[in-house]
PDB file of C-alpha atoms in Angstrom:
ATOM      1  CA  UNK A 274     -40.196  17.854  28.758  1.00  0.00           C
ATOM      2  CA  UNK A 275     -39.086  15.984  25.766  1.00  0.00           C
ATOM      3  CA  UNK A 276     -39.899  12.447  24.718  1.00  0.00           C
ATOM      4  CA  UNK A 277     -36.955  10.366  23.598  1.00  0.00           C
ATOM      5  CA  UNK A 278     -37.244   7.236  21.730  1.00  0.00           C
ATOM      6  CA  UNK A 279     -34.883   4.478  22.615  1.00  0.00           C
ATOM      7  CA  UNK A 280     -35.960   1.617  20.036  1.00  0.00           C
ATOM      8  CA  UNK A 281     -39.530   1.103  20.857  1.00  0.00           C
ATOM      9  CA  UNK A 282     -39.441   2.463  24.531  1.00  0.00           C
ATOM     10  CA  UNK A 283     -40.521   6.297  25.025  1.00  0.00           C
ATOM     11  CA  UNK A 284     -38.739   7.814  27.993  1.00  0.00           C
ATOM     12  CA  UNK A 285     -39.755  11.329  29.324  1.00  0.00           C
ATOM     13  CA  UNK A 286     -37.085  13.569  30.678  1.00  0.00           C
ATOM     14  CA  UNK A 287     -35.616  17.114  30.645  1.00  0.00           C
ATOM     15  CA  UNK A 288     -34.320  18.143  27.281  1.00  0.00           C
ATOM     16  CA  UNK A 289     -30.429  18.802  27.150  1.00  0.00           C
ATOM     17  CA  UNK A 290     -29.574  22.418  26.787  1.00  0.00           C
ATOM     18  CA  UNK A 291     -29.112  23.851  23.366  1.00  0.00           C
ATOM     19  CA  UNK A 292     -26.022  25.444  21.846  1.00  0.00           C
ATOM     20  CA  UNK A 293     -22.657  25.322  22.947  1.00  0.00           C
ATOM     21  CA  UNK A 294     -20.019  22.304  21.982  1.00  0.00           C
ATOM     22  CA  UNK A 295     -22.333  19.233  21.248  1.00  0.00           C
ATOM     23  CA  UNK A 296     -19.466  16.817  22.352  1.00  0.00           C
ATOM     24  CA  UNK A 297     -18.930  18.534  25.659  1.00  0.00           C
ATOM     25  CA  UNK A 298     -22.530  18.843  26.261  1.00  0.00           C
ATOM     26  CA  UNK A 299     -22.846  15.022  25.782  1.00  0.00           C
ATOM     27  CA  UNK A 300     -19.988  14.378  27.951  1.00  0.00           C
ATOM     28  CA  UNK A 301     -21.598  16.380  30.860  1.00  0.00           C
ATOM     29  CA  UNK A 302     -24.936  14.655  30.089  1.00  0.00           C
ATOM     30  CA  UNK A 303     -23.524  11.260  30.211  1.00  0.00           C
ATOM     31  CA  UNK A 304     -21.558  11.955  33.416  1.00  0.00           C
ATOM     32  CA  UNK A 305     -24.733  12.947  35.356  1.00  0.00           C
ATOM     33  CA  UNK A 306     -27.467  10.630  36.862  1.00  0.00           C
ATOM     34  CA  UNK A 307     -30.327  11.801  35.046  1.00  0.00           C
ATOM     35  CA  UNK A 308     -32.226  10.007  32.125  1.00  0.00           C
ATOM     36  CA  UNK A 309     -30.403  11.388  29.226  1.00  0.00           C
ATOM     37  CA  UNK A 310     -26.952  10.446  30.798  1.00  0.00           C
ATOM     38  CA  UNK A 311     -28.394   6.882  31.343  1.00  0.00           C
ATOM     39  CA  UNK A 312     -29.505   6.631  27.652  1.00  0.00           C
ATOM     40  CA  UNK A 313     -26.134   8.158  26.468  1.00  0.00           C
ATOM     41  CA  UNK A 314     -24.223   5.730  28.526  1.00  0.00           C
ATOM     42  CA  UNK A 315     -26.411   2.875  27.179  1.00  0.00           C
ATOM     43  CA  UNK A 316     -25.951   3.797  23.633  1.00  0.00           C
ATOM     44  CA  UNK A 317     -22.228   4.088  24.020  1.00  0.00           C
ATOM     45  CA  UNK A 318     -22.205   0.669  25.661  1.00  0.00           C
ATOM     46  CA  UNK A 319     -24.173  -0.901  22.943  1.00  0.00           C
ATOM     47  CA  UNK A 320     -21.726   0.471  20.289  1.00  0.00           C
ATOM     48  CA  UNK A 321     -18.869  -1.079  22.355  1.00  0.00           C
ATOM     49  CA  UNK A 322     -20.897  -4.357  22.345  1.00  0.00           C
ATOM     50  CA  UNK A 323     -21.050  -4.682  18.656  1.00  0.00           C
ATOM     51  CA  UNK A 324     -18.956  -7.488  17.713  1.00  0.00           C
ATOM     52  CA  UNK A 325     -19.346 -10.717  15.640  1.00  0.00           C
ATOM     53  CA  UNK A 326     -20.103 -13.846  17.929  1.00  0.00           C
ATOM     54  CA  UNK A 327     -16.989 -15.412  18.887  1.00  0.00           C
ATOM     55  CA  UNK A 328     -17.903 -18.624  17.409  1.00  0.00           C
ATOM     56  CA  UNK A 329     -18.298 -17.019  14.063  1.00  0.00           C
ATOM     57  CA  UNK A 330     -15.285 -16.934  11.467  1.00  0.00           C
ATOM     58  CA  UNK A 331     -14.518 -15.231   8.304  1.00  0.00           C
ATOM     59  CA  UNK A 332     -13.037 -16.799   5.344  1.00  0.00           C
ATOM     60  CA  UNK A 333     -11.172 -14.608   2.548  1.00  0.00           C
ATOM     61  CA  UNK A 334     -12.082 -15.379  -1.113  1.00  0.00           C
ATOM     62  CA  UNK A 335      -9.812 -13.944  -3.785  1.00  0.00           C
ATOM     63  CA  UNK A 336      -9.944 -14.689  -7.634  1.00  0.00           C
ATOM     64  CA  UNK A 337      -7.312 -17.514  -7.001  1.00  0.00           C
ATOM     65  CA  UNK A 338     -10.015 -19.209  -4.758  1.00  0.00           C
ATOM     66  CA  UNK A 339     -12.229 -20.092  -8.001  1.00  0.00           C
ATOM     67  CA  UNK A 340     -13.494 -22.303  -8.884  1.00  0.00           C
ATOM     68  CA  UNK A 341     -12.968 -25.393  -6.479  1.00  0.00           C
ATOM     69  CA  UNK A 342     -12.595 -23.641  -2.989  1.00  0.00           C
ATOM     70  CA  UNK A 343     -15.713 -24.065  -1.031  1.00  0.00           C
ATOM     71  CA  UNK A 344     -15.624 -20.521   0.416  1.00  0.00           C
ATOM     72  CA  UNK A 345     -15.672 -19.420  -3.420  1.00  0.00           C
ATOM     73  CA  UNK A 346     -18.689 -21.698  -4.270  1.00  0.00           C
ATOM     74  CA  UNK A 347     -20.417 -20.094  -0.931  1.00  0.00           C
ATOM     75  CA  UNK A 348     -19.741 -16.614  -2.278  1.00  0.00           C
ATOM     76  CA  UNK A 349     -21.239 -17.279  -5.484  1.00  0.00           C
ATOM     77  CA  UNK A 350     -24.446 -18.485  -3.792  1.00  0.00           C
ATOM     78  CA  UNK A 351     -24.717 -15.760  -1.403  1.00  0.00           C
ATOM     79  CA  UNK A 352     -23.987 -13.213  -4.048  1.00  0.00           C
ATOM     80  CA  UNK A 353     -26.661 -14.660  -6.257  1.00  0.00           C
ATOM     81  CA  UNK A 354     -29.177 -14.403  -3.411  1.00  0.00           C
ATOM     82  CA  UNK A 355     -28.378 -10.808  -2.863  1.00  0.00           C
ATOM     83  CA  UNK A 356     -28.707  -9.873  -6.443  1.00  0.00           C
ATOM     84  CA  UNK A 357     -32.145 -11.462  -6.443  1.00  0.00           C
ATOM     85  CA  UNK A 358     -33.056  -9.105  -3.475  1.00  0.00           C
ATOM     86  CA  UNK A 359     -31.459  -5.995  -5.112  1.00  0.00           C
ATOM     87  CA  UNK A 360     -31.201  -5.707  -8.783  1.00  0.00           C
ATOM     88  CA  UNK A 361     -28.338  -3.141  -8.408  1.00  0.00           C
ATOM     89  CA  UNK A 362     -26.089  -5.882  -7.256  1.00  0.00           C
ATOM     90  CA  UNK A 363     -24.047  -7.926  -9.540  1.00  0.00           C
ATOM     91  CA  UNK A 364     -23.431 -11.457  -8.422  1.00  0.00           C
ATOM     92  CA  UNK A 365     -19.827 -12.760  -7.844  1.00  0.00           C
ATOM     93  CA  UNK A 366     -20.235 -15.748 -10.151  1.00  0.00           C
ATOM     94  CA  UNK A 367     -16.607 -16.360 -11.001  1.00  0.00           C
ATOM     95  CA  UNK A 368     -12.970 -15.245 -10.606  1.00  0.00           C
ATOM     96  CA  UNK A 369     -13.526 -12.623 -13.641  1.00  0.00           C
ATOM     97  CA  UNK A 370     -16.391 -10.980 -11.747  1.00  0.00           C
ATOM     98  CA  UNK A 371     -14.436 -10.493  -8.342  1.00  0.00           C
ATOM     99  CA  UNK A 372     -11.610  -9.446 -10.344  1.00  0.00           C
ATOM    100  CA  UNK A 373      -8.973  -7.532  -7.872  1.00  0.00           C
ATOM    101  CA  UNK A 374     -11.618  -7.531  -5.246  1.00  0.00           C
ATOM    102  CA  UNK A 375     -11.640  -9.469  -2.056  1.00  0.00           C
ATOM    103  CA  UNK A 376     -14.649 -11.069  -0.411  1.00  0.00           C
ATOM    104  CA  UNK A 377     -14.942 -12.223   3.171  1.00  0.00           C
ATOM    105  CA  UNK A 378     -17.704 -15.118   3.798  1.00  0.00           C
ATOM    106  CA  UNK A 379     -18.843 -15.163   7.233  1.00  0.00           C
ATOM    107  CA  UNK A 380     -19.600 -18.807   8.819  1.00  0.00           C
ATOM    108  CA  UNK A 381     -21.596 -19.306  12.127  1.00  0.00           C
ATOM    109  CA  UNK A 382     -20.792 -21.893  14.573  1.00  0.00           C
ATOM    110  CA  UNK A 383     -21.767 -24.800  12.624  1.00  0.00           C
ATOM    111  CA  UNK A 384     -19.573 -23.519   9.664  1.00  0.00           C
ATOM    112  CA  UNK A 385     -22.697 -22.401   7.666  1.00  0.00           C
ATOM    113  CA  UNK A 386     -22.220 -19.464   5.317  1.00  0.00           C
ATOM    114  CA  UNK A 387     -24.626 -16.805   6.546  1.00  0.00           C
ATOM    115  CA  UNK A 388     -23.261 -13.555   4.900  1.00  0.00           C
ATOM    116  CA  UNK A 389     -20.240 -11.984   3.118  1.00  0.00           C
ATOM    117  CA  UNK A 390     -18.528  -8.612   2.529  1.00  0.00           C
ATOM    118  CA  UNK A 391     -16.939  -7.527  -0.908  1.00  0.00           C
ATOM    119  CA  UNK A 392     -14.246  -4.954  -0.927  1.00  0.00           C
ATOM    120  CA  UNK A 393     -12.079  -3.149  -3.289  1.00  0.00           C
ATOM    121  CA  UNK A 394      -8.918  -1.814  -1.576  1.00  0.00           C
ATOM    122  CA  UNK A 395      -7.883   0.810  -4.001  1.00  0.00           C
ATOM    123  CA  UNK A 396      -4.319   0.837  -2.424  1.00  0.00           C
ATOM    124  CA  UNK A 397      -2.498   4.008  -3.512  1.00  0.00           C
ATOM    125  CA  UNK A 398       1.026   3.665  -4.784  1.00  0.00           C
ATOM    126  CA  UNK A 399       3.810   4.620  -2.237  1.00  0.00           C
ATOM    127  CA  UNK A 400       4.874   7.725  -4.173  1.00  0.00           C
ATOM    128  CA  UNK A 401       1.615   9.187  -3.997  1.00  0.00           C
ATOM    129  CA  UNK A 402       0.117   8.406  -0.566  1.00  0.00           C
ATOM    130  CA  UNK A 403      -2.321  11.402  -0.785  1.00  0.00           C
ATOM    131  CA  UNK A 404      -4.336   9.544  -3.333  1.00  0.00           C
ATOM    132  CA  UNK A 405      -5.148   7.194  -0.700  1.00  0.00           C
ATOM    133  CA  UNK A 406      -8.019   9.607   0.757  1.00  0.00           C
ATOM    134  CA  UNK A 407      -9.197  10.405  -2.774  1.00  0.00           C
ATOM    135  CA  UNK A 408      -9.573   6.639  -3.587  1.00  0.00           C
ATOM    136  CA  UNK A 409     -10.471   5.004  -0.324  1.00  0.00           C
ATOM    137  CA  UNK A 410     -11.322   1.288   0.193  1.00  0.00           C
ATOM    138  CA  UNK A 411     -14.663   0.671  -1.106  1.00  0.00           C
ATOM    139  CA  UNK A 412     -17.050  -1.501   0.552  1.00  0.00           C
ATOM    140  CA  UNK A 413     -19.161  -2.996  -2.367  1.00  0.00           C
ATOM    141  CA  UNK A 414     -21.457  -5.644  -0.655  1.00  0.00           C
ATOM    142  CA  UNK A 415     -22.652  -6.345   2.786  1.00  0.00           C
ATOM    143  CA  UNK A 416     -25.090  -9.346   2.974  1.00  0.00           C
ATOM    144  CA  UNK A 417     -26.543 -11.385   5.550  1.00  0.00           C
ATOM    145  CA  UNK A 418     -29.124 -14.318   4.881  1.00  0.00           C
ATOM    146  CA  UNK A 419     -32.693 -13.348   5.441  1.00  0.00           C
ATOM    147  CA  UNK A 420     -33.045 -16.109   8.307  1.00  0.00           C
ATOM    148  CA  UNK A 421     -29.937 -14.768  10.195  1.00  0.00           C
ATOM    149  CA  UNK A 422     -31.218 -11.052  10.085  1.00  0.00           C
ATOM    150  CA  UNK A 423     -32.283  -9.147  13.179  1.00  0.00           C
ATOM    151  CA  UNK A 424     -29.289 -10.357  15.291  1.00  0.00           C
ATOM    152  CA  UNK A 425     -26.938  -7.535  14.627  1.00  0.00           C
ATOM    153  CA  UNK A 426     -24.838  -9.394  12.431  1.00  0.00           C
ATOM    154  CA  UNK A 427     -25.010  -6.876   9.595  1.00  0.00           C
ATOM    155  CA  UNK A 428     -23.848  -4.151  11.877  1.00  0.00           C
ATOM    156  CA  UNK A 429     -21.114  -6.218  13.522  1.00  0.00           C
ATOM    157  CA  UNK A 430     -19.875  -7.168  10.011  1.00  0.00           C
ATOM    158  CA  UNK A 431     -19.839  -3.575   8.805  1.00  0.00           C
ATOM    159  CA  UNK A 432     -18.017  -2.723  12.037  1.00  0.00           C
ATOM    160  CA  UNK A 433     -15.208  -5.430  11.346  1.00  0.00           C
ATOM    161  CA  UNK A 434     -14.996  -4.281   7.908  1.00  0.00           C
ATOM    162  CA  UNK A 435     -14.402  -0.622   9.011  1.00  0.00           C
ATOM    163  CA  UNK A 436     -11.671  -1.713  11.448  1.00  0.00           C
ATOM    164  CA  UNK A 437      -9.785  -3.817   8.868  1.00  0.00           C
ATOM    165  CA  UNK A 438     -10.081  -1.692   5.642  1.00  0.00           C
ATOM    166  CA  UNK A 439     -11.327   1.838   6.511  1.00  0.00           C
ATOM    167  CA  UNK A 440      -8.542   4.346   6.542  1.00  0.00           C
ATOM    168  CA  UNK A 441      -7.676   6.262   9.808  1.00  0.00           C
ATOM    169  CA  UNK A 442      -7.230   9.791   8.848  1.00  0.00           C
ATOM    170  CA  UNK A 443      -6.573  13.259  10.321  1.00  0.00           C
ATOM    171  CA  UNK A 444      -9.141  15.780   9.146  1.00  0.00           C
ATOM    172  CA  UNK A 445      -8.688  19.527   9.417  1.00  0.00           C
ATOM    173  CA  UNK A 446      -9.267  22.952   7.863  1.00  0.00           C
ATOM    174  CA  UNK A 447      -6.766  25.535   6.770  1.00  0.00           C
ATOM    175  CA  UNK A 448      -8.065  29.202   6.631  1.00  0.00           C
ATOM    176  CA  UNK A 449      -7.694  30.692   3.162  1.00  0.00           C
ATOM    177  CA  UNK A 450      -4.557  28.592   2.088  1.00  0.00           C
ATOM    178  CA  UNK A 451      -2.321  30.054  -0.454  1.00  0.00           C
ATOM    179  CA  UNK A 452      -0.293  28.166  -3.212  1.00  0.00           C
ATOM    180  CA  UNK A 453       2.533  27.779  -0.944  1.00  0.00           C
ATOM    181  CA  UNK A 454       0.364  26.228   1.699  1.00  0.00           C
ATOM    182  CA  UNK A 455      -1.027  24.033  -0.891  1.00  0.00           C
ATOM    183  CA  UNK A 456       2.411  22.694  -1.900  1.00  0.00           C
ATOM    184  CA  UNK A 457       3.362  22.411   1.813  1.00  0.00           C
ATOM    185  CA  UNK A 458       0.306  20.063   2.603  1.00  0.00           C
ATOM    186  CA  UNK A 459       0.908  18.206  -0.338  1.00  0.00           C
ATOM    187  CA  UNK A 460       4.434  17.229   0.914  1.00  0.00           C
ATOM    188  CA  UNK A 461       2.937  16.048   3.974  1.00  0.00           C
ATOM    189  CA  UNK A 462       0.685  13.499   1.966  1.00  0.00           C
ATOM    190  CA  UNK A 463      -2.626  15.649   2.556  1.00  0.00           C
ATOM    191  CA  UNK A 464      -5.524  15.673   0.017  1.00  0.00           C
ATOM    192  CA  UNK A 465      -8.077  18.230  -0.384  1.00  0.00           C
ATOM    193  CA  UNK A 466     -11.478  17.227   0.953  1.00  0.00           C
ATOM    194  CA  UNK A 467     -14.559  18.124  -1.019  1.00  0.00           C
ATOM    195  CA  UNK A 468     -16.065  20.449   1.677  1.00  0.00           C
ATOM    196  CA  UNK A 469     -15.292  23.849   2.894  1.00  0.00           C
ATOM    197  CA  UNK A 470     -16.642  25.940   6.013  1.00  0.00           C
ATOM    198  CA  UNK A 471     -15.898  29.366   7.729  1.00  0.00           C
ATOM    199  CA  UNK A 472     -16.678  32.914   6.130  1.00  0.00           C
ATOM    200  CA  UNK A 473     -17.581  32.792   2.474  1.00  0.00           C
ATOM    201  CA  UNK A 474     -16.330  29.177   2.629  1.00  0.00           C
ATOM    202  CA  UNK A 475     -12.754  30.234   2.927  1.00  0.00           C
ATOM    203  CA  UNK A 476     -11.619  27.397   5.278  1.00  0.00           C
ATOM    204  CA  UNK A 477     -10.557  24.460   3.033  1.00  0.00           C
ATOM    205  CA  UNK A 478     -10.672  20.999   4.418  1.00  0.00           C
ATOM    206  CA  UNK A 479      -7.828  18.651   4.172  1.00  0.00           C
ATOM    207  CA  UNK A 480      -7.614  14.898   5.110  1.00  0.00           C
ATOM    208  CA  UNK A 481      -4.272  13.228   5.898  1.00  0.00           C
ATOM    209  CA  UNK A 482      -3.473   9.407   6.281  1.00  0.00           C
ATOM    210  CA  UNK A 483      -0.014   9.887   8.102  1.00  0.00           C
TER     211      UNK A 483
END
C-alpha cells in the first residue's frame, strides 16, 4: 500500500508499477478506474482549469507609459510593495528603471490593481534565430498583493505569461555529433543546450525554435 497526499487529503491505494516509460504508465493509470487514475485525472483537470478570472484584465506598461498613465503609477506602487517583501527585488520606480522591459498590471473586476509581471523579451535578431534559445524571454517579477493570495492568481498569472512569452521549442539529442553535424544543425537554427545524456554523456542536446 502507498499513501498519496493530494493537498491535505491522504488517500490509500495500490502504488503504480515501477520502471518502464513514466508517461505511458501515467496514461494507463489515468485511463483505469482506480484511485491513482482518479487522482491523475483530477490533477490534469486542475491544470486545465488554471486561468485568470474572466472579469480580470491585464494592462501593458512600457517606458513610454511613464509618468502620467494610471497603470504606470500602479506598477510603481506594486513593485515598491514587492521590494519591501523581498530585498532582492528592485522597484520599478520610473521609465529608466523599466528600461526595455514590459510590465503587465493585473486588475480585478473593480479595476483595482492586484498584481503584475515584469518581462524582458530578449528578442533575437532575424539573422541569428538560434540565439533565441540561449537568451530566452525572462520573467523578472510576478507579484500578487497579500490580500489577493491563496486564490490561484499567482499560478494563473504565471501560466498566462508562459503562453504569451515563453518559447515553444523542439528539444532533442544527437549521438556524438561531429563538426559537420554541428554546422548542419546551426543552419537549421538549433542551439546547443547545456545538458548531455547517454553513454559517457556523448549525446549532445539541442533546442530549436523552428
